[in-house]
Backbone as CSV, one residue per row, in Angstrom:
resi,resn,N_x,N_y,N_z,CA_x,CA_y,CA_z,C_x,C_y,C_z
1,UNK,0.846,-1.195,0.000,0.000,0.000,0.000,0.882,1.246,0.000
2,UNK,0.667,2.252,-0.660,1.600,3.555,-1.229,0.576,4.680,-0.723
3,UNK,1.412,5.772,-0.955,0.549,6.808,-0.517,-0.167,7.302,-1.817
4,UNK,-1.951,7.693,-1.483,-2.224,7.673,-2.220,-2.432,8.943,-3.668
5,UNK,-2.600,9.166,-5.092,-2.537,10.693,-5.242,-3.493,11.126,-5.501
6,UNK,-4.812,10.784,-4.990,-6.047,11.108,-4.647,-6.792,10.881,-3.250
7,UNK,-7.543,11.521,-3.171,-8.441,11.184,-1.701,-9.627,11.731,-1.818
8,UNK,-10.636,10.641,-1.812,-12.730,11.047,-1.989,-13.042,10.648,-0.910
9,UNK,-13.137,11.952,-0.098,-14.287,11.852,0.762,-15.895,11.412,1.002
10,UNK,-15.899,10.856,1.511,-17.768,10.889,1.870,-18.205,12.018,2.418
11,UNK,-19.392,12.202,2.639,-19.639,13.685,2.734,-20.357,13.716,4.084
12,UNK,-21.762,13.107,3.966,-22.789,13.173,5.190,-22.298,12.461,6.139
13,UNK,-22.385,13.324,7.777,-21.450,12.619,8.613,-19.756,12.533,8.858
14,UNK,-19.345,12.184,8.018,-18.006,11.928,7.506,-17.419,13.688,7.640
15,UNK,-18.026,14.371,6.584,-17.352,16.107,6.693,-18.578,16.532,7.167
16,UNK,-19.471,16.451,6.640,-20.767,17.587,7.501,-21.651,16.136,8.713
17,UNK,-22.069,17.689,9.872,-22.694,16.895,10.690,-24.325,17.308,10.673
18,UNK,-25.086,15.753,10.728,-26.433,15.989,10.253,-27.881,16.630,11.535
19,UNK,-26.443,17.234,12.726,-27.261,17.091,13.477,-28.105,18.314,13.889
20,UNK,-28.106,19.329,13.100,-28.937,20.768,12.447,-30.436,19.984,12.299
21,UNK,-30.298,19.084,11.599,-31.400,18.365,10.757,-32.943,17.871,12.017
22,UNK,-32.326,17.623,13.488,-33.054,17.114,14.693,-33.786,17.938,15.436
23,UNK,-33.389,19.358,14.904,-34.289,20.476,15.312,-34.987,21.090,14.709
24,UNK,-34.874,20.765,13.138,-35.967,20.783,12.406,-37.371,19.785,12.574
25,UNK,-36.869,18.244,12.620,-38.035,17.442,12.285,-38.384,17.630,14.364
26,UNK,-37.833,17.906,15.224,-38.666,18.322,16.488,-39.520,19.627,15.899
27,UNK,-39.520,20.438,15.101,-40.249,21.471,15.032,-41.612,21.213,14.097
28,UNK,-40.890,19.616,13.561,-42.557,19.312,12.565,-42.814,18.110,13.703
29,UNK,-43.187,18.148,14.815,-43.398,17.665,15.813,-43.229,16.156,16.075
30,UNK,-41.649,15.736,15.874,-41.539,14.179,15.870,-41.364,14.098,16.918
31,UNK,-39.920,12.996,17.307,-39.632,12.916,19.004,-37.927,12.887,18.658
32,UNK,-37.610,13.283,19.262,-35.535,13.729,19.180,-35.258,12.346,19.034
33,UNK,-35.400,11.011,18.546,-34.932,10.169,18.256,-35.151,9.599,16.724
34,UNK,-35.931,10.774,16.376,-36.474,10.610,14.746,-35.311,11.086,13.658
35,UNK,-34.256,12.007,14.372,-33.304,11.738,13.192,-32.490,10.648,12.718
36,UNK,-31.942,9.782,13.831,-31.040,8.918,13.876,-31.571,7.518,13.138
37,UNK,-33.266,7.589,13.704,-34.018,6.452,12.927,-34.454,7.507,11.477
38,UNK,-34.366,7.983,10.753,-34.825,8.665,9.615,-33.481,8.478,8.876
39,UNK,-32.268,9.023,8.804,-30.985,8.490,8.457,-31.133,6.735,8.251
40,UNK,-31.064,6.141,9.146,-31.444,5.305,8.936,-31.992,4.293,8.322
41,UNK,-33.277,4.731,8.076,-34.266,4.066,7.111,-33.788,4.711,5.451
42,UNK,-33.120,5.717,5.288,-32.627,6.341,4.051,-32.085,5.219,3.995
43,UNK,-30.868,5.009,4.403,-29.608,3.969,4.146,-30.450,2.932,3.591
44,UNK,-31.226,2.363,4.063,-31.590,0.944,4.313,-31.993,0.839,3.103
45,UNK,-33.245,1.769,2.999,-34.438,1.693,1.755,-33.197,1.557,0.463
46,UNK,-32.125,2.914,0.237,-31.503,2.777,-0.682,-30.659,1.245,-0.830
47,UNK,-30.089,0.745,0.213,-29.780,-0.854,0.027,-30.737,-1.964,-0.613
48,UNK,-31.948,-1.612,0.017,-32.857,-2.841,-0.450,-33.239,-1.996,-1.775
49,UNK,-33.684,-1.016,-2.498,-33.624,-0.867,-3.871,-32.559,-1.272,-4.777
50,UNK,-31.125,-1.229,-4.463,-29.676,-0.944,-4.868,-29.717,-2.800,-5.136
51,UNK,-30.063,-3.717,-4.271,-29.760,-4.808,-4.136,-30.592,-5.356,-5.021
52,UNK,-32.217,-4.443,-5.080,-32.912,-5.551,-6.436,-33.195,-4.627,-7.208
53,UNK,-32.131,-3.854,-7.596,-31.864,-3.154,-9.483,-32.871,-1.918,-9.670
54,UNK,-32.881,-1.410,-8.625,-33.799,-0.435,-9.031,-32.814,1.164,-7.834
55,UNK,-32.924,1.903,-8.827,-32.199,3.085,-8.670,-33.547,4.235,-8.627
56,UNK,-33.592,4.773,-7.233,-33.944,6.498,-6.834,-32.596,7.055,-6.146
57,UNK,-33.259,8.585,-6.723,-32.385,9.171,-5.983,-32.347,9.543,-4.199
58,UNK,-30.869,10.528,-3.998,-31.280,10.636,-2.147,-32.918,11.896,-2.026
59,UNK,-32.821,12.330,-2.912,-34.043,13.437,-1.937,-35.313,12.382,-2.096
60,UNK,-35.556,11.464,-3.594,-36.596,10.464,-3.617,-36.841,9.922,-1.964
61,UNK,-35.294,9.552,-1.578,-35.533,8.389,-0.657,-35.824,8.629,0.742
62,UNK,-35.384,10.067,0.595,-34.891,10.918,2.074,-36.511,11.515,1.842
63,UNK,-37.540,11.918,1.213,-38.758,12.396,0.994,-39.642,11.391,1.571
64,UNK,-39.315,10.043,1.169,-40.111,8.939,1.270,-40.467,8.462,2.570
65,UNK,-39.279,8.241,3.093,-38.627,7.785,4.293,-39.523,8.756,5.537
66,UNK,-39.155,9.866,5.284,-39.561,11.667,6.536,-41.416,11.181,5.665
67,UNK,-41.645,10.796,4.964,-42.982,10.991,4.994,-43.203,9.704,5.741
68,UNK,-43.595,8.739,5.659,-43.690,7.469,6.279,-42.916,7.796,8.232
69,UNK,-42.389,7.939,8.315,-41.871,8.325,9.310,-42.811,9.293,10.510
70,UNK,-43.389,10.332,9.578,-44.400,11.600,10.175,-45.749,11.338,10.525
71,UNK,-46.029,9.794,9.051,-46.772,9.451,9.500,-47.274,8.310,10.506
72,UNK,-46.222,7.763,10.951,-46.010,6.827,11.942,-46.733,7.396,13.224
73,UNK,-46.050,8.813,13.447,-46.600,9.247,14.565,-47.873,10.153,14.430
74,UNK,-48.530,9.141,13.758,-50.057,9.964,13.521,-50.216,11.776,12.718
75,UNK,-49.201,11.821,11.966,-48.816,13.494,11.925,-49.783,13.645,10.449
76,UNK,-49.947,14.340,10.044,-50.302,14.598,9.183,-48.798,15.167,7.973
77,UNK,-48.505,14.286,6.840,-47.301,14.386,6.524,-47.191,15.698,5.096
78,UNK,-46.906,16.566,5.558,-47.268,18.121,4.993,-46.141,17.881,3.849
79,UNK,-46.426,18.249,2.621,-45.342,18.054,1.311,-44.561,18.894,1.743
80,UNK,-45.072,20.336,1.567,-43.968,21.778,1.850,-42.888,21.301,2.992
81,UNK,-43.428,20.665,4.198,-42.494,20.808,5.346,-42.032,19.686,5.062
82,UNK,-41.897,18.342,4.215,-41.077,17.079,4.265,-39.728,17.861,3.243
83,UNK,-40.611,18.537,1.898,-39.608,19.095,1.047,-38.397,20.407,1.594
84,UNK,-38.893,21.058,2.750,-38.390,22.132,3.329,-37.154,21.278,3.869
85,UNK,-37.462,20.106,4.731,-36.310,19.196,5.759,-35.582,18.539,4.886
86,UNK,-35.896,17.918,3.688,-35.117,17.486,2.971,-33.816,18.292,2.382
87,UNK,-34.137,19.392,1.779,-33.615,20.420,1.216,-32.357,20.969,2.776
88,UNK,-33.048,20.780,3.568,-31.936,21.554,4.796,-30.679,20.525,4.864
89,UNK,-30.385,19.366,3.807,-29.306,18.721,3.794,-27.867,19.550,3.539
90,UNK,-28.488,20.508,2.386,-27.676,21.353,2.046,-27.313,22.704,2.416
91,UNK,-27.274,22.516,3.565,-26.893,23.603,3.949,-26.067,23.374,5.931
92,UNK,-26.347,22.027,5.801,-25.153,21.486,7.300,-24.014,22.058,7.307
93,UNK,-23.568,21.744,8.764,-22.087,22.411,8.816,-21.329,21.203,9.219
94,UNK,-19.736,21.958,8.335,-18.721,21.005,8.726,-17.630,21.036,10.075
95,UNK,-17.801,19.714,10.217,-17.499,19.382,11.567,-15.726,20.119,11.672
96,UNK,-15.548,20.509,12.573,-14.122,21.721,13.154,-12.843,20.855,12.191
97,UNK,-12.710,19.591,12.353,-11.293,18.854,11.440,-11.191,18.866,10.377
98,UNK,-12.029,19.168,9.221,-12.111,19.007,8.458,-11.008,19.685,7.309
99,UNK,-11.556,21.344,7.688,-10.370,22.048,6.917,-9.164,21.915,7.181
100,UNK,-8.637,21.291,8.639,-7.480,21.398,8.852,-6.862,20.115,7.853
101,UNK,-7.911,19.324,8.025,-7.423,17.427,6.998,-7.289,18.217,5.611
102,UNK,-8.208,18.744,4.862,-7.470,19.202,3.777,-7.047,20.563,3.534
103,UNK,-6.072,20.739,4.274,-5.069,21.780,3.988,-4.100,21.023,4.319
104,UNK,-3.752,19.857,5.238,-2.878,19.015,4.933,-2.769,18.267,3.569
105,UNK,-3.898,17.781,2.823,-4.037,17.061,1.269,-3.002,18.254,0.402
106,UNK,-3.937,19.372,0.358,-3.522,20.196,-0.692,-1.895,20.598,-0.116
107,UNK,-1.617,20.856,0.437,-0.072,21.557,0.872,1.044,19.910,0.520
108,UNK,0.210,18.732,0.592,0.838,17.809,-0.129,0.642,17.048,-1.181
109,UNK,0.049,18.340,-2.116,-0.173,17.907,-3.431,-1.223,16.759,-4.189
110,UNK,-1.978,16.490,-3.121,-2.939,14.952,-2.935,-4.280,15.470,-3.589
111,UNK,-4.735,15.056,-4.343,-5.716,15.673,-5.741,-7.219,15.152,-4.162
112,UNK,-8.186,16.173,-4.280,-9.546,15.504,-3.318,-10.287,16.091,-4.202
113,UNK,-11.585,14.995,-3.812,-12.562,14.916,-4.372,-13.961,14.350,-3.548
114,UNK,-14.757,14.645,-3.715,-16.351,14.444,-2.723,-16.896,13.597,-3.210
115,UNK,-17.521,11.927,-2.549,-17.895,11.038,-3.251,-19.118,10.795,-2.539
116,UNK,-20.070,10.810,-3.065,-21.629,11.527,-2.138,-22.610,10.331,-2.826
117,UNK,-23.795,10.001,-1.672,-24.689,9.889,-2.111,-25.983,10.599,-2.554
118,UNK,-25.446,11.645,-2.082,-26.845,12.879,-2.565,-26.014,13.640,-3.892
119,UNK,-26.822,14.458,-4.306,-26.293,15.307,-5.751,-24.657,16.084,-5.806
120,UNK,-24.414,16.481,-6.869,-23.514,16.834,-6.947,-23.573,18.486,-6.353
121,UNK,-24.659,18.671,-6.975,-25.091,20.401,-6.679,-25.538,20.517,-5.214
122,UNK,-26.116,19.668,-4.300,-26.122,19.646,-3.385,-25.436,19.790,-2.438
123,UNK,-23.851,18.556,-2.591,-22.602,18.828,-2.357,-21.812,19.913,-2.581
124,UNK,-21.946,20.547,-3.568,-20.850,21.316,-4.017,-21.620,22.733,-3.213
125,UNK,-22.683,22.961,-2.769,-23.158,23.876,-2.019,-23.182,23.553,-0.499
126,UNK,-23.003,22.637,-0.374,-22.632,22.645,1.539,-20.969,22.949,1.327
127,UNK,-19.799,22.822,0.257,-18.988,22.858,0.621,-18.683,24.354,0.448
128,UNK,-19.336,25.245,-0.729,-19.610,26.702,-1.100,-19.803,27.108,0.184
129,UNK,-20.855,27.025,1.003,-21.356,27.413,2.377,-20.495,27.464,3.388
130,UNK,-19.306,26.662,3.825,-18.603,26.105,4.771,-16.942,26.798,3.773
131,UNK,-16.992,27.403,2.619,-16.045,28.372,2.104,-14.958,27.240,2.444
132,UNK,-14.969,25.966,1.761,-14.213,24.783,1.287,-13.911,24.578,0.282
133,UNK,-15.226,24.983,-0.727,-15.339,24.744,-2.500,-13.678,25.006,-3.383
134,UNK,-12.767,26.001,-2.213,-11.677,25.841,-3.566,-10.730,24.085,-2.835
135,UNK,-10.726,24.038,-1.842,-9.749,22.445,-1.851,-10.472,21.560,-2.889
136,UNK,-11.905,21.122,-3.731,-12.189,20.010,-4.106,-12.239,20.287,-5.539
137,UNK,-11.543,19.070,-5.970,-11.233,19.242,-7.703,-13.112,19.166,-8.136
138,UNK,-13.933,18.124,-7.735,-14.231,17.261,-8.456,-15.254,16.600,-7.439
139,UNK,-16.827,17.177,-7.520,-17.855,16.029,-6.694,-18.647,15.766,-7.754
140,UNK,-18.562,14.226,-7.220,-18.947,13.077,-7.804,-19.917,12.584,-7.370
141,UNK,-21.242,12.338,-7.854,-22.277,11.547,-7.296,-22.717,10.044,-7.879
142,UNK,-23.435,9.450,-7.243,-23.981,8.385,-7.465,-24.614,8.183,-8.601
143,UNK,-25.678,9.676,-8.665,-26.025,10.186,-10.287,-25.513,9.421,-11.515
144,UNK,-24.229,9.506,-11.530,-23.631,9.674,-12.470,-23.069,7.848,-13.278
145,UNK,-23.858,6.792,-11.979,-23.920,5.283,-12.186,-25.165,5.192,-11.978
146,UNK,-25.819,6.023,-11.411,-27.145,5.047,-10.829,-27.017,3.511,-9.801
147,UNK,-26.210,3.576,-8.960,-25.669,2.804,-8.439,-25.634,3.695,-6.716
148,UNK,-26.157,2.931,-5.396,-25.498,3.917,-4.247,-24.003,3.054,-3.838
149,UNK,-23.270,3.698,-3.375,-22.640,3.544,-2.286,-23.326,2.229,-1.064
150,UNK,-22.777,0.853,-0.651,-21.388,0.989,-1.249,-21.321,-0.349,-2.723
151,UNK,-22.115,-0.044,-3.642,-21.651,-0.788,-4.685,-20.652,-0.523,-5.379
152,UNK,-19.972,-1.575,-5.932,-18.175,-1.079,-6.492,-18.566,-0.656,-7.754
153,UNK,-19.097,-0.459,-8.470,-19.458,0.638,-9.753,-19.058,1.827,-8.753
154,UNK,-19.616,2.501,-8.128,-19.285,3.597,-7.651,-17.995,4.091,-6.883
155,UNK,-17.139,3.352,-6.347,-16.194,3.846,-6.058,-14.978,3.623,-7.626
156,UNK,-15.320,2.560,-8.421,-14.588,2.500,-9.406,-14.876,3.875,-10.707
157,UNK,-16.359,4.524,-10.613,-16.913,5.323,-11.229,-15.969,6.377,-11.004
158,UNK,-15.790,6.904,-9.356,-14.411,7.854,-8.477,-13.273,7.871,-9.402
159,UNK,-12.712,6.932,-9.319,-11.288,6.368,-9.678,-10.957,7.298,-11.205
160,UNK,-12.315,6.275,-12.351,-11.907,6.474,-13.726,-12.482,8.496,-14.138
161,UNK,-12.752,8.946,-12.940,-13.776,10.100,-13.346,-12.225,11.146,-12.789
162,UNK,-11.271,10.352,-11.983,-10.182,11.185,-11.634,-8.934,10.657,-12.525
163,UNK,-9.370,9.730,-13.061,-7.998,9.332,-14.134,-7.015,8.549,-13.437
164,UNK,-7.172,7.679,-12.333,-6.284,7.739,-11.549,-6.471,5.962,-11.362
165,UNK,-5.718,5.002,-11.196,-6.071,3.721,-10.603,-6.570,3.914,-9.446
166,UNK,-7.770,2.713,-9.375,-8.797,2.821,-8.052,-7.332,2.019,-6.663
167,UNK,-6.391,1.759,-6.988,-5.378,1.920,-5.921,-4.372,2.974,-5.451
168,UNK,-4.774,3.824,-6.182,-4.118,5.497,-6.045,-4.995,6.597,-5.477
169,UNK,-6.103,5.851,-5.290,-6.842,6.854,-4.615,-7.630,6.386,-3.237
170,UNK,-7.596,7.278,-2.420,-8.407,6.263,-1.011,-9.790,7.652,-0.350
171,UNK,-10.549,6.469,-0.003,-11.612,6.663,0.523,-11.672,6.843,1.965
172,UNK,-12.401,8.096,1.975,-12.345,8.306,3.532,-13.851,8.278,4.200
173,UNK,-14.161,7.482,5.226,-15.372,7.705,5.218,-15.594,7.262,7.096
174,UNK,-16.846,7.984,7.312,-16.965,7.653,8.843,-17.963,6.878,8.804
175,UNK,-18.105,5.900,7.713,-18.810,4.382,7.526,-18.274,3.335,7.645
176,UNK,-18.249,2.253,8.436,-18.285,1.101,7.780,-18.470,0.085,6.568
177,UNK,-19.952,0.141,6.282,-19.991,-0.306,5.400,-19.684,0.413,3.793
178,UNK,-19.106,1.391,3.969,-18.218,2.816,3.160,-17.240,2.224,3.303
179,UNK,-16.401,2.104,3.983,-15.204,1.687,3.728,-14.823,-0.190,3.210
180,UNK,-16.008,-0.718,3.486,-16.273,-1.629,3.529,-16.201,-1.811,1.984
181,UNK,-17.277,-1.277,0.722,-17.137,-1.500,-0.402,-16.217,-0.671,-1.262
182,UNK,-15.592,0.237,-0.594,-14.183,0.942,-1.461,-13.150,-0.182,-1.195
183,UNK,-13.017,-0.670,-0.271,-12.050,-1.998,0.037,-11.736,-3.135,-1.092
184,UNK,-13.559,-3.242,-1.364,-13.546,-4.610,-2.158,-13.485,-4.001,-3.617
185,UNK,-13.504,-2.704,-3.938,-13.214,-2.270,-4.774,-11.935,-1.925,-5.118
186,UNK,-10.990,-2.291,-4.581,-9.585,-2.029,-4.352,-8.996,-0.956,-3.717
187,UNK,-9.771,0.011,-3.624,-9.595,1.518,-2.600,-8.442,1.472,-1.725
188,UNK,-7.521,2.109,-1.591,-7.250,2.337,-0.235,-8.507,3.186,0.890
189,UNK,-8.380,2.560,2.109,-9.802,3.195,3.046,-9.259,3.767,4.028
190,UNK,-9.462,5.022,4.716,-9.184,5.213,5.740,-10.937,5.821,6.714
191,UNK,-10.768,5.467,7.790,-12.132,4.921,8.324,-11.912,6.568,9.553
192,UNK,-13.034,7.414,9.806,-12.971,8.050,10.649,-14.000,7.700,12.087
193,UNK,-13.607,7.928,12.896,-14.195,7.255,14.021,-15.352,8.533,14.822
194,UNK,-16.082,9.093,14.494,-17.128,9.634,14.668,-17.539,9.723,16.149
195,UNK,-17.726,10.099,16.856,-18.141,9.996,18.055,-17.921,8.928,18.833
196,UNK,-17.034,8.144,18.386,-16.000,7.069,18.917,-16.520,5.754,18.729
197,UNK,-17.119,6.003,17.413,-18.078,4.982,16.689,-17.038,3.656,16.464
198,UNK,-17.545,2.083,16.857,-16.797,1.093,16.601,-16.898,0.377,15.161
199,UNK,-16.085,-0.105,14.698,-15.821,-0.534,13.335,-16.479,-2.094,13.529
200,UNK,-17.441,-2.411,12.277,-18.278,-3.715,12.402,-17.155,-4.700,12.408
201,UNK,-17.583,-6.231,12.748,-16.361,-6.806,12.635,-16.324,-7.879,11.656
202,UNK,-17.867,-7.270,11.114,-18.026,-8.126,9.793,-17.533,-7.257,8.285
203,UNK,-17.070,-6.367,8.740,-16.937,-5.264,7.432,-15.191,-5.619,7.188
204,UNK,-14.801,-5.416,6.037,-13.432,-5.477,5.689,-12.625,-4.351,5.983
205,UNK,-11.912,-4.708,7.016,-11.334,-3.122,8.143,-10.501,-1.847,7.286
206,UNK,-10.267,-1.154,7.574,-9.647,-0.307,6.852,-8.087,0.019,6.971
207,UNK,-7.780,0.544,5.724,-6.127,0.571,6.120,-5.717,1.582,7.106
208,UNK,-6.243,2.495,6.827,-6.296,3.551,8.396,-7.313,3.909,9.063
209,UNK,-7.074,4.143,10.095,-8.427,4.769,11.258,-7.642,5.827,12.033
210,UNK,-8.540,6.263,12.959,-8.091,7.852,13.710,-9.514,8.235,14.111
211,UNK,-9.274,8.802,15.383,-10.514,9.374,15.966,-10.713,11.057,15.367
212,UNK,-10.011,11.265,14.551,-10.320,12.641,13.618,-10.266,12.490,12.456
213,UNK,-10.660,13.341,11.645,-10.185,13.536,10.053,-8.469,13.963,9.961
214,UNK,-7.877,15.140,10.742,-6.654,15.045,10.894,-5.969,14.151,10.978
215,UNK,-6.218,13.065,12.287,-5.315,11.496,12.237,-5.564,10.680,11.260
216,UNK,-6.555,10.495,10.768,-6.896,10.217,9.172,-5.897,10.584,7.920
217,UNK,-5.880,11.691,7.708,-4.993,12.142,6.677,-3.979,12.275,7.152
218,UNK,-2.928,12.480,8.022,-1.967,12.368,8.489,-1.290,10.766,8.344
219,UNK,-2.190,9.547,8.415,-1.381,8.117,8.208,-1.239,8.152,7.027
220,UNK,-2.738,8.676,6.158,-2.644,8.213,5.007,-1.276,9.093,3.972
221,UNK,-1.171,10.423,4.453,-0.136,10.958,4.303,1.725,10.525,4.502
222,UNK,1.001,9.565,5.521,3.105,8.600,6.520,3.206,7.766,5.436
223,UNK,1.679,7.489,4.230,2.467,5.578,4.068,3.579,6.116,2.538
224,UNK,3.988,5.374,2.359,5.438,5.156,1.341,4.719,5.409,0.262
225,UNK,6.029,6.230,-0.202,5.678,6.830,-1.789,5.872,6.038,-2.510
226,UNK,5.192,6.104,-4.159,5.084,5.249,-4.835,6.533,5.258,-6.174
């Protein structure tokens, strides 16, 4: 394993934190445990579509999900206010390590790039917002396979969209199962540990970990040049 001359981030979680998002859906009157299960059921739904060949997008799924959800708790599930919460994806903030991880990339010449399951325009405006937009060459969405994360079309989609062998470039993500299919895709992975989140022990581990994005890019920065 070499150091790599790319690095695609994941985005939700990973650089922005979703947790803006819990004082919205308390204000369309859920219960403070409705974000974590709403995230959630996104992931999932997009797995069980992804697994039997059928492709929506994230606001499809993230719409679907907050409606079914609102109406669980007897709510009456209002279009304007599911479409209002959805839309507030773009506009989260990034968590304090972030800029410091890439201003280490760029000052060592390491090409980054945003590898998202929501839009590109979506992305490229939380990073506009958070006055990041000049470190990233290049966000990349799912869009662009019809495929989510973590199917290996998509991290190989990364690779050929940066010109680069999918072993020259590594994935950073505060997922498991994220790091999990950049792995089997040949990726180098480096895994961020989130609120001191534990790594599954069924997932294929990653070549680096760190309880920051800094200790993150910093190993992936130590390993041997190519």
């Amino acid at each position: 394993m070499k150091k790599p001359k790319a690095v695609a981030f994941d985005v939700i979680e990973t650089l922005f934190s979703i947790e803006p998002l819990g004082q919205k859906l308390r204000a369309a009157g859920l219960p403070s445990a409705a974000l974590q299960v709403w995230f959630a059921r996104i992931l999932r739904d997009a797995f069980a579509l992804e697994v039997t060949g059928e492709y929506k997008t994230f606001r499809e799924i993230a719409g679907a999900t907050l409606e079914t959800i609102i109406s669980e708790q007897k709510l009456e599930p209002e279009r304007s206010t599911i479409d209002e919460i959805v839309k507030a994806f773009a506009d989260l903030p990034a968590h304090p390590d972030v800029k410091p991880a890439l201003e280490l990339l760029r000052d060592a010449n390491v090409r980054i790039a945003a590898l998202t399951n929501g839009s590109a325009e979506t992305t490229e405006k939380l990073f506009r917002n958070a006055k990041l937009e000049n470190f990233v060459e290049r966000y990349i969405s799912i869009d662009g396979v019809k495929h989510w994360k973590p199917s290996r079309e998509v991290y190989l989609h990364a690779a050929e969209t940066l010109n680069v062998d999918p072993a020259q470039i590594a994935l950073v993500a505060a997922h498991d199962w994220d790091i999990h299919g950049a792995s089997q895709a040949g990726l180098i992975t480096a895994f961020v540990a989130r609120k001191g989140q534990a790594f599954s022990a069924v997932m294929k581990k990653p070549d680096v970990s760190g309880s920051s994005l800094e200790k993150v890019v910093q190993k992936l920065l130590a390993l041997p040049e190519r």
